[in-house]
Structure formats: C-alpha cells, structure tokens
Amino acid sequence: MISVRDGQNRILAEIAAPTPPEVVPLTRAYGRVLADDVRAPFDVPPADNSAVDGYAVASADIPAEGRATLAVVADLPAGSIHEGTVARGQTVRIMTGAPMPRGTGTVYPQEVVERDGDTIRVGPIAKGANVRLRGEDVEAGAAVLQAGTPLRAQDVGLIASLGQWQVLVHARPRVALASTGDEVAEPGEPRAPGQIYDANRFTLRGLVEQAGAEVLDLGIVPDVRDELSARLLDASRMADVVVTSGGVSVGDYDLVKDVLAELGGIDFWQVAMQPGRPLAVGRIGTAHFFGLPGNPVASMLAFMLFVRPALFKLAGRRALFAEAFEARTTEPLAKKRGRREYKRGVLAWRGGAWEVHTTGPQGSGILSSMVAGNCLIVLDEDRGDVAAGESVLVEPF
Ligand code: AMP
Ligand code: MG
C-alpha cells in the first residue's frame, strides 16, 4: 500500500518538463497558463488623471477657509490633453480619465462647485483629492503576472491594458480518454441486458477540460486483450497523457494491468484511500498513463487526486493542489484508521460557521453523491471515527 501523498509525489517526479510555450491572441488566452512573466512596459495609468468629472485646480488656489473664485479657461474631455499651463486663479473643466493639466494637482467634483458663467466658486478640499496618480495601478517594469499563472478574466484584461494583444502560454496537454469494459455501452445507443451506460468518459472529459487540457476521445474499449493493446499504443502516440477507467482491479477481465505490463513501464498501486484503491500509473512510450478504477466516484476521485496535479504540472502551473479548509461536521463519520477517506459532503455557512454533512450513502459506485455534494470531506490516515461537532477538512469541488 502506498499513501495518497507518496503517490502524488511519485507521479509529479515523473513529469520533468511542461508542455512547450506557444503564442496565442488575447481573445484565446482565458484559462491558459502563462509561460513567461508579464511585465508592464509603461506606467498604468500613464499619467496623473482625474477620478471624477469636475474642475482641476492648482493646490495653491484651494482656499483654507471660505470660498475662492476661479476662471474656467478650458474644457478637457477624456482622451485629450491640455496643452498650456494653468495659471494661478484659473481652472480647467475636466472629465473622468483626462490627464491632469500642467499646473494642477487637485480636482473639485462638479457637485461641490458653484458655477456662474465662466467662473466657479469653491471651498476647502484636501490637496490632491480626486486625482489618480501615474503608475498607481502598475509601475513600469513590474512583473504584473507570473509564469505558471492560469489566466482569469481580470488577468487577461490587465495584459490588454498594457497594450499587448498576444501572450506566451503553455500548450494545452492532450489527454486521450478511454472507458474499458464489455459491460459499458455508449449513451444514445441501445443497451444489451447486463450492460450499463458509460458515465466515466463523460465525468472525466469534464475534469480534463476543467484542468485546461484537450480531450482525445478513444471511446469504449472492450475487454479484449489485443484490441486494448492496440488502442492504448495508438493513444500514447497522439497524446501527452492516456487515461482509462475500469479494468485495474483483480477480476478475470481486468486486462489493463497485463496489457500495460507488456506495453511500457507500469506500476500497480494499492493506494491507502477510500474510495479508489486500485490505480495503474506509468508510461507508454512518451505518454504518461493513468489507469483509473471503474467505479464512477472512484474514477473521479482518483482523477482529482492524481491526474489533475499531473496535468497542472504538465501545463506549467505553479499551484498543483486544491485548497482545503476546516468545517464542523454535523453528523458522526465512520472512519477506518490507516487510510485516507474521502466522503462527499454538503458544505454550508450556518450560524456564523462552515458546517458539513455527508450526502448519504457513500458507495464508490454512487455517482449521485458527487451530484448532491459540493465538497470532499477529507479524513486523514491517522484519524479514527469522527464524532458530530468535530472539525474536519473540506475541499470544495
Ligand atoms: P472494473 O474496475 O472494470 O471491474 O469496474 C468496476 C465497476 O465500475 C463495475 O461495476 C463497472 O461496471 C463499473 N464501471 C466500469 N467502467 C464504467 C464506466 N465507464 N461508467 C460507469 N461505470 C463503470
Ligand atoms: Mg471492467
């Protein structure tokens, strides 16, 4: 038996280099992983500018008390600049975002100003009020985003604000996906007695896409040695990672093990966890191989724990693991010492604290538990039974 943590470390140690970088336009950059730091070529904003619609004045013209009268000498819309210098006793009508005219350093919002023809009357205001300073968002030369960051909407927006229209990202890892088993039928097709519809290829496809990788769909492979062998060998030539479900336990038709032992360097692991104990890990040619268990919850969990961090590392991401935090269980949880257990939970904020309860029956074939749940309850190896009210780790999914 191997622990979850050891298994993860061994898998990650096998992934030497991330996928090569490629240039994509910003319109295709969302969700991609940066291959290089993004640096600001200039200050953002590029000049001091007004944060409001109002009147720009010299700080020396701000009255300490009472009111001052200033002459309005120009009108400055956003996108234009004021050529001259604003003299003492003068002001410029300015719109939000317009660069501050030379000689000014404070803006009165138009709401606090009395305007009368070409003059305004103003009272005291803090020096520098309502001015956004050059470089206050980003300073020239600063690394605003680091290599290894998966790009969120705001990250793409920030790159765009630097005037860049394309960006260097890692190629998406290609993941070949197959379901194995004579009993597995394709949804939409008739199902023979004794058959079940394929769930795993669809849950796994979603997880692969969510991880920022591309799916090559190999369909369903029957429990026939030569066919399995040929399909997996093919897959290993097209993909960076090959993922199968089913056929890794000890049944008579669990052929994945035998076939892989012939094709490449494959380890079979009994991972000290529940659900999802049997797992085949290794390589076929240059492709990384993961043989996940057949039970739908077990295959999803094994993907989340072992395949996802590998895909993240392959895609050049820096953060590889989900964040966990603590919640209070509202029900007792049966737990066997010596293995890590993952229960499907419903997590909610109640009475000022995070509370969690299980989704009900926790069998590794009960996929509806993943549907009803919104988190994994993670119970570590050295923990025994958990009483209601105890604190447990949860990982939202
Ligand atoms: P196996 O590891 O092949 O013995 O499969 C374990 C259990 O998972 C069996 O009940 C299979 O019928 C079920 N199973 C295997 N593959 C799938 C699949 N693609 N979708 C849903 N259930 C599956
Ligand atoms: Mg099978």
PDB file of C-alpha atoms and ligand atoms in Angstrom, residues 180-184 221 223 245-249 251 253-256 294, ligand 2:
ATOM      1  CA  THR A 180     -12.868  -0.141 -20.735  1.00  0.00           C
ATOM      2  CA  GLY A 181     -15.312  -2.982 -20.201  1.00  0.00           C
ATOM      3  CA  ASP A 182     -17.604  -5.287 -22.181  1.00  0.00           C
ATOM      4  CA  GLU A 183     -20.476  -4.157 -19.996  1.00  0.00           C
ATOM      5  CA  VAL A 184     -20.052  -0.469 -20.864  1.00  0.00           C
ATOM      6  CA  VAL A 221     -12.637  -0.388 -25.481  1.00  0.00           C
ATOM      7  CA  ASP A 223     -12.164  -6.377 -22.534  1.00  0.00           C
ATOM      8  CA  SER A 245     -11.202   3.771 -16.405  1.00  0.00           C
ATOM      9  CA  GLY A 246     -12.034   0.228 -15.357  1.00  0.00           C
ATOM     10  CA  GLY A 247     -10.111  -2.999 -15.622  1.00  0.00           C
ATOM     11  CA  VAL A 248      -7.479  -2.294 -12.970  1.00  0.00           C
ATOM     12  CA  SER A 249      -8.776  -4.469 -10.152  1.00  0.00           C
ATOM     13  CA  GLY A 251     -11.314  -9.585 -11.753  1.00  0.00           C
ATOM     14  CA  TYR A 253     -11.336  -9.497 -17.229  1.00  0.00           C
ATOM     15  CA  ASP A 254      -9.266  -6.765 -15.665  1.00  0.00           C
ATOM     16  CA  LEU A 255      -6.819  -6.702 -18.551  1.00  0.00           C
ATOM     17  CA  VAL A 256      -5.451  -3.183 -18.291  1.00  0.00           C
ATOM     18  CA  GLY A 294     -14.099   1.691 -12.901  1.00  0.00           C
TER      19      GLY A 294
HETATM   20 MG    MG B   2     -14.151  -3.827 -16.140  1.00  0.00          MG
END
